[in-house]
CSV table of N, CA, C and O in Angstrom, one decimal:
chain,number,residue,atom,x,y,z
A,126,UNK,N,-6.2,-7.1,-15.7
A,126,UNK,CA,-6.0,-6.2,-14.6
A,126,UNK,C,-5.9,-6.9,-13.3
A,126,UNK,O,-5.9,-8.1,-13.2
A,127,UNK,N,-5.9,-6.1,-12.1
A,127,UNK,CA,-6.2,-6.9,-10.6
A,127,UNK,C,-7.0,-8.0,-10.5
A,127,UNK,O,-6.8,-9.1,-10.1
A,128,UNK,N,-8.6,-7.2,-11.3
A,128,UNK,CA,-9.4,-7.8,-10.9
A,128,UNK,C,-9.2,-9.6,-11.4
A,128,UNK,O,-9.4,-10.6,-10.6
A,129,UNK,N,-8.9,-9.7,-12.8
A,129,UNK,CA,-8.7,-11.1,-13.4
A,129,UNK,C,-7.5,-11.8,-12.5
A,129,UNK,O,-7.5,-13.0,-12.4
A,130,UNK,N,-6.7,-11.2,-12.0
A,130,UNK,CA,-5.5,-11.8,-11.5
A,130,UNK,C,-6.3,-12.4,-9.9
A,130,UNK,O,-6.2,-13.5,-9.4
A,131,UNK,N,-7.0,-11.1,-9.2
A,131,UNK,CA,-7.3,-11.3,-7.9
A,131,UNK,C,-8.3,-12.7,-8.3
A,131,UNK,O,-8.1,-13.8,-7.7
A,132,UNK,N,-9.4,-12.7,-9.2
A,132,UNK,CA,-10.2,-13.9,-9.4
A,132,UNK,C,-9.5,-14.7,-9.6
A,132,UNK,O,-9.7,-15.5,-8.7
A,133,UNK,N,-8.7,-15.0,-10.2
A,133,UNK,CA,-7.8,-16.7,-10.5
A,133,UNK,C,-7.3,-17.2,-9.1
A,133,UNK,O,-7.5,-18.3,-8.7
A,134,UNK,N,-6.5,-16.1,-8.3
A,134,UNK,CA,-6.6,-16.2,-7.1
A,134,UNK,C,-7.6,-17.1,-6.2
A,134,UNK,O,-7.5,-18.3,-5.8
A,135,UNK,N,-8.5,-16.2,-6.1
A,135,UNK,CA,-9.1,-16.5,-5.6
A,135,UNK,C,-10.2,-18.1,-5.6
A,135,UNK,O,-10.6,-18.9,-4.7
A,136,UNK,N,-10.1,-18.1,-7.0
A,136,UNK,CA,-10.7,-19.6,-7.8
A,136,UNK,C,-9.9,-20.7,-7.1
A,136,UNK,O,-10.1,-21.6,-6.3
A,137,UNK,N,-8.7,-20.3,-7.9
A,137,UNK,CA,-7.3,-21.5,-6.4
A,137,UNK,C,-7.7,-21.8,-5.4
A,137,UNK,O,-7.9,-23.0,-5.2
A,138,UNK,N,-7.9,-21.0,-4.7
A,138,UNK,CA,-8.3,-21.9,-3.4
A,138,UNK,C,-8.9,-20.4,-2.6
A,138,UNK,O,-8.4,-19.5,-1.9
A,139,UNK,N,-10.4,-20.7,-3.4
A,139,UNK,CA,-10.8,-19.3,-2.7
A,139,UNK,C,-11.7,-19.9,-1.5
A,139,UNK,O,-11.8,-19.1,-0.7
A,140,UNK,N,-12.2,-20.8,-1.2
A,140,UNK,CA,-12.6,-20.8,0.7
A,140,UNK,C,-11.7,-20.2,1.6
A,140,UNK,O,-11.9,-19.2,2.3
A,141,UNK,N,-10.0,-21.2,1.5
A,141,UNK,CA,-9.1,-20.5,2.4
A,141,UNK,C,-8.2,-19.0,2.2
A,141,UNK,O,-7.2,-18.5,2.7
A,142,UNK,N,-9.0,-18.7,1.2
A,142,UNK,CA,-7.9,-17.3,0.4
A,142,UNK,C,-9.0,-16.1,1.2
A,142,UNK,O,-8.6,-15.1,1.9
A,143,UNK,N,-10.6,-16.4,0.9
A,143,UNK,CA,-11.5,-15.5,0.8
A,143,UNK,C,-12.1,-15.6,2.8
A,143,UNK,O,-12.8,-14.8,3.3
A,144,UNK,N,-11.4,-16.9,3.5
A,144,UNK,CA,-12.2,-16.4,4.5
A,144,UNK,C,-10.8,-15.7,5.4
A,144,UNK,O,-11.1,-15.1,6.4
A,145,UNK,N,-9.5,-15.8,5.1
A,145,UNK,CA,-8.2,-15.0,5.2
A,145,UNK,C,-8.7,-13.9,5.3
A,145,UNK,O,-9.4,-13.7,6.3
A,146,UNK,N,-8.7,-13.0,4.4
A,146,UNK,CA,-9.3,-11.8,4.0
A,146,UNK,C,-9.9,-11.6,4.3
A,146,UNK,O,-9.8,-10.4,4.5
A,147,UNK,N,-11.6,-12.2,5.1
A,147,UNK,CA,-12.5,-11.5,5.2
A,147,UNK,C,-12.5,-11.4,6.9
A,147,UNK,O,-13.2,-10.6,7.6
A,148,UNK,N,-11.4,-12.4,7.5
A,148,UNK,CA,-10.6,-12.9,8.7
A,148,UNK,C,-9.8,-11.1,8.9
A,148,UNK,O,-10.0,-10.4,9.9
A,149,UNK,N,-8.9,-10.7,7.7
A,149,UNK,CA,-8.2,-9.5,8.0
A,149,UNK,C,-9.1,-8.0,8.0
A,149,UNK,O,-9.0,-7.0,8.7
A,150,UNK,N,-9.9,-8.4,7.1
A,150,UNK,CA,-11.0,-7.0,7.5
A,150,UNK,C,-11.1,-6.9,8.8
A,150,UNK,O,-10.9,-5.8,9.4
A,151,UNK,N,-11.4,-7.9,9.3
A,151,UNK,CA,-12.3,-7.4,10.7
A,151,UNK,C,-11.7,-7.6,11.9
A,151,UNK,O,-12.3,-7.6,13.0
A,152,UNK,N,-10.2,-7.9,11.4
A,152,UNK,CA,-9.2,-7.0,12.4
A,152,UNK,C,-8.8,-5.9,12.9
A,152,UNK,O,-8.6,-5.4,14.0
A,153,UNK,N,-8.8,-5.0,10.7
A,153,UNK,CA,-8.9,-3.9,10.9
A,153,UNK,C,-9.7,-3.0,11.7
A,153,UNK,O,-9.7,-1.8,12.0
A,154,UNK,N,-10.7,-4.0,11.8
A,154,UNK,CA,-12.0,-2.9,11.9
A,154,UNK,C,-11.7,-3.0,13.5
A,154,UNK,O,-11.7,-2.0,14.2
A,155,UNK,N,-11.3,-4.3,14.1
A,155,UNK,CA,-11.4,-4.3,15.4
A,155,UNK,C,-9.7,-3.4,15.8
A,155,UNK,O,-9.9,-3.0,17.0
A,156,UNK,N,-9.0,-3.3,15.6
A,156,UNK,CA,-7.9,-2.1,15.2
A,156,UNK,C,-9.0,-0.9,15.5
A,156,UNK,O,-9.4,-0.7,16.6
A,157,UNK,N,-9.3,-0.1,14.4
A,157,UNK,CA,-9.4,0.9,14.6
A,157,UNK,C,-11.0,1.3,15.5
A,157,UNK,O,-11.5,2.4,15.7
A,158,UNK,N,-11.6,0.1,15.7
A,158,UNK,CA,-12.3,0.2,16.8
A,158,UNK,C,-11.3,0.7,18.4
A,158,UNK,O,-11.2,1.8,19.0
A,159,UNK,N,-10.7,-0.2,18.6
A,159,UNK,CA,-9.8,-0.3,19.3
A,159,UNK,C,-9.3,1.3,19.6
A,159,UNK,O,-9.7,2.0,20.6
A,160,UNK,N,-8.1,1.8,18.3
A,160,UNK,CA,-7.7,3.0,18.8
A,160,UNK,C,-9.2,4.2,18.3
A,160,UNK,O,-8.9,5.3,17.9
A,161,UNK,N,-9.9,4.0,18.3
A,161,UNK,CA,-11.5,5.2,18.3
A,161,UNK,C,-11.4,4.9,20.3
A,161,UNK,O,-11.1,5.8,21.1
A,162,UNK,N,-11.5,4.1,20.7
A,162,UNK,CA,-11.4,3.9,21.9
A,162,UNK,C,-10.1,4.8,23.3
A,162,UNK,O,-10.1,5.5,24.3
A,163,UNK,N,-9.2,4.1,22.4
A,163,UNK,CA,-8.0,4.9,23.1
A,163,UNK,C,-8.1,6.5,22.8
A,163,UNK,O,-7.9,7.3,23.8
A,164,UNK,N,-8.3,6.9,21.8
A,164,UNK,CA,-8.5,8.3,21.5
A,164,UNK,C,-9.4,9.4,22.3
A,164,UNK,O,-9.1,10.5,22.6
A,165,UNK,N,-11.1,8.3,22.7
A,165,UNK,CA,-12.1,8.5,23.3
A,165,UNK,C,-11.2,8.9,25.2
A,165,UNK,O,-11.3,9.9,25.8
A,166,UNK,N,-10.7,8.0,25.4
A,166,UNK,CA,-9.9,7.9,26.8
A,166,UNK,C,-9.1,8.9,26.6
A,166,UNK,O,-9.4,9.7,27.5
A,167,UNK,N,-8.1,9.4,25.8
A,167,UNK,CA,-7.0,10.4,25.6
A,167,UNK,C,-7.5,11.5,25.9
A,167,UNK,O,-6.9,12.2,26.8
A,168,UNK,N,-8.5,12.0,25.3
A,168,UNK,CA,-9.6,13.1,25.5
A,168,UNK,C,-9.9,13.1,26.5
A,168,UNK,O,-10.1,14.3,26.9
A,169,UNK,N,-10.2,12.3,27.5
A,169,UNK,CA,-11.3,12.7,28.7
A,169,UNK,C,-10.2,12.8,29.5
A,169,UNK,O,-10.3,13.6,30.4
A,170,UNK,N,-9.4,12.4,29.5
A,170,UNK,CA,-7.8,13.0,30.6
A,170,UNK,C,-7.4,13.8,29.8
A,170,UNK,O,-6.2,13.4,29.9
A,171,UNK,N,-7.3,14.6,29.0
A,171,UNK,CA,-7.0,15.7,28.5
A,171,UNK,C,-5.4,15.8,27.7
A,171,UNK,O,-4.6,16.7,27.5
A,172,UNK,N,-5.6,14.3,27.4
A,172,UNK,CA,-4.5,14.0,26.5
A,172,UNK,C,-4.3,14.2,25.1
A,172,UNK,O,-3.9,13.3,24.2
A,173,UNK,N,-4.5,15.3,25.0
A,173,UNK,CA,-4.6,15.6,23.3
A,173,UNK,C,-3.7,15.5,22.5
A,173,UNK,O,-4.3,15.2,21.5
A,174,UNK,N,-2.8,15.5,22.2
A,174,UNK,CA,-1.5,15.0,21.8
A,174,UNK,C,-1.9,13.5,21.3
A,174,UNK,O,-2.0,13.1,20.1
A,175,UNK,N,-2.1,12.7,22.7
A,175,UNK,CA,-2.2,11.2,22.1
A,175,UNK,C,-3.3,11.1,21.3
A,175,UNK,O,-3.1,10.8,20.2
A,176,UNK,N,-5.1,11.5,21.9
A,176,UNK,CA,-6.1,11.6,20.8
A,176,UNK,C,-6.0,11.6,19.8
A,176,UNK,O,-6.3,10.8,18.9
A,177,UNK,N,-5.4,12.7,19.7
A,177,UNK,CA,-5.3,12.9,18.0
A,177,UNK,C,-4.1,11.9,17.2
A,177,UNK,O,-4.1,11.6,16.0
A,178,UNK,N,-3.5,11.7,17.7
A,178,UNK,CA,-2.7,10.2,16.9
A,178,UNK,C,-3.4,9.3,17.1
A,178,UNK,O,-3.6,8.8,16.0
A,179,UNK,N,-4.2,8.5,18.2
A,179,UNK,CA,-4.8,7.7,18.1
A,179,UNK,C,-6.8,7.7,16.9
A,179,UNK,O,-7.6,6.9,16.4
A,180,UNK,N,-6.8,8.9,17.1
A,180,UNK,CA,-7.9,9.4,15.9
A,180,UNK,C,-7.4,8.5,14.7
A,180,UNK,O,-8.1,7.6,14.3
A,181,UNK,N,-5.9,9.1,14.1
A,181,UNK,CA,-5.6,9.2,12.8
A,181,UNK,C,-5.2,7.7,12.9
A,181,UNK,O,-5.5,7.2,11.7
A,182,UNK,N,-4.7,6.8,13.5
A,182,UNK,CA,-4.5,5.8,13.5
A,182,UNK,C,-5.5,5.1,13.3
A,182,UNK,O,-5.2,4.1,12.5
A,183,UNK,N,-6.8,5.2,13.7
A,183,UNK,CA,-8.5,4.7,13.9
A,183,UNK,C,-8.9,5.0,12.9
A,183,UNK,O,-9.7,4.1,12.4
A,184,UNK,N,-8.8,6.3,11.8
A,184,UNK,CA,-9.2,6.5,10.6
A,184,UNK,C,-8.4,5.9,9.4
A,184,UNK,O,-9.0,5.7,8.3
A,185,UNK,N,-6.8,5.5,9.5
A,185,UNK,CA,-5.9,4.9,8.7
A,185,UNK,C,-6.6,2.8,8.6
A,185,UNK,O,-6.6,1.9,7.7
A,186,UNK,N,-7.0,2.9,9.6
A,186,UNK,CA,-7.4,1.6,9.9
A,186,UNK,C,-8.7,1.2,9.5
A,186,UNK,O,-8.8,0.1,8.9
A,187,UNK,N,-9.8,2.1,9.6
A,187,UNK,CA,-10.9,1.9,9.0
A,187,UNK,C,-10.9,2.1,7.7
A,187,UNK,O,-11.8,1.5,7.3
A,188,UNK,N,-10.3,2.7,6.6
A,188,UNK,CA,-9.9,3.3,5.6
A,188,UNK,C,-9.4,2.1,4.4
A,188,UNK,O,-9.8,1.8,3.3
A,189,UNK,N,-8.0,1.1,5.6
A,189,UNK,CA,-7.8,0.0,4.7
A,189,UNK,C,-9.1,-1.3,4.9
A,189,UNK,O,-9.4,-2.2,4.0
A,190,UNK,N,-9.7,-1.2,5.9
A,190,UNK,CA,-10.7,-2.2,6.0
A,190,UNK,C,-11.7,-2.2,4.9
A,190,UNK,O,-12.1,-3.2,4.4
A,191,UNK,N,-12.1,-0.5,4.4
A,191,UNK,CA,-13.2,-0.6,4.0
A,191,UNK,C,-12.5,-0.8,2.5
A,191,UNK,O,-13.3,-1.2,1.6
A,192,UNK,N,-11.4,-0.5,2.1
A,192,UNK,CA,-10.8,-0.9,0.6
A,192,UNK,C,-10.8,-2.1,0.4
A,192,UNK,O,-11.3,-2.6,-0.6
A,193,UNK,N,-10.1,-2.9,1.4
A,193,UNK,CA,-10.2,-4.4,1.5
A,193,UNK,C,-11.4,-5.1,1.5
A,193,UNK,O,-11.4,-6.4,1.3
A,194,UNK,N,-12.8,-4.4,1.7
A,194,UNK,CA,-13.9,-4.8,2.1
A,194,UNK,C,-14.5,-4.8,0.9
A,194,UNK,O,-15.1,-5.8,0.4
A,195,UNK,N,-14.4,-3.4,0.3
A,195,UNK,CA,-14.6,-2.9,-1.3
A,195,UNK,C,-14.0,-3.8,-2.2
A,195,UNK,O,-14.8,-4.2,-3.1
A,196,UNK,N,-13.0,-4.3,-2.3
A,196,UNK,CA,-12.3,-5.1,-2.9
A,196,UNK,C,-13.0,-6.9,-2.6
A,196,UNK,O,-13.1,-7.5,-3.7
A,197,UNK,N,-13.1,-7.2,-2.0
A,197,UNK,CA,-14.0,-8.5,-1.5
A,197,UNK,C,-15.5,-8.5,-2.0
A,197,UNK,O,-16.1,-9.5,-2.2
A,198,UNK,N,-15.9,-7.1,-2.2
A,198,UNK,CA,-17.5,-7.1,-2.2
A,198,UNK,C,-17.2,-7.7,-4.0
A,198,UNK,O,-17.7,-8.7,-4.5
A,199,UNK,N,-16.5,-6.8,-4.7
A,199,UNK,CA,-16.4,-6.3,-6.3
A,199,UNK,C,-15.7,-7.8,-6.7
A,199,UNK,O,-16.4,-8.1,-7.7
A,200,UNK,N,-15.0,-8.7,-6.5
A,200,UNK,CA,-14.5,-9.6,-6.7
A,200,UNK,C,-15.6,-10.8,-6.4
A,200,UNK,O,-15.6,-11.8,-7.1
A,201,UNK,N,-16.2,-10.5,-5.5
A,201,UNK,CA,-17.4,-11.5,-5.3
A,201,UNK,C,-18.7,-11.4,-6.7
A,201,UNK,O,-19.3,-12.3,-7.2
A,202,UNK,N,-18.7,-10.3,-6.8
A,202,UNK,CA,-19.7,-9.8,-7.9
A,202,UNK,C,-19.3,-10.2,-9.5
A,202,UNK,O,-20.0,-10.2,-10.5
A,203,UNK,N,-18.0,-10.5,-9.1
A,203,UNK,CA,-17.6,-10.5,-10.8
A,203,UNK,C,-17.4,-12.5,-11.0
A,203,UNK,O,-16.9,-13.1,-11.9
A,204,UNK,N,-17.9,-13.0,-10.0
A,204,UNK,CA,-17.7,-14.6,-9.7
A,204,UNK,C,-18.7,-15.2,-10.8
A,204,UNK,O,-18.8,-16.4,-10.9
């Protein structure tokens, strides 16, 4: 399945594979930190329209972080 495929991966050249990855998590996170921010601002000028896109954009973003994160944790475990 994934998981044997993602470990061989990973075994290859997992220092520069696994700190990539753990480099893109915490993009996302800083992403949808980021638009939680813009959203917070949208709101207080009474821009709701944008808030709420930038909400859903901040929850699409933390959402893949934390699969990607889930996926790093479970791959690590199975080492």
């Amino acid at each position: 399945g994934h998981s044997a495929t993602a470990r061989e991966l990973l075994t290859a050249r997992s220092a520069e594979i696994e700190a990539a990855l753990w480099s893109a998590i915490r993009a996302l996170n800083d992403r949808a930190t980021t638009f939680e921010t813009l959203a917070s601002d949208a709101a207080k000028i009474g821009n709701h329209q944008s808030a709420v896109l930038y909400e859903q954009r901040g929850r699409e973003a933390r959402k893949q972080a934390d699969v990607a994160r889930q996926f790093m944790l479970d791959v690590n475990r199975q080492r």
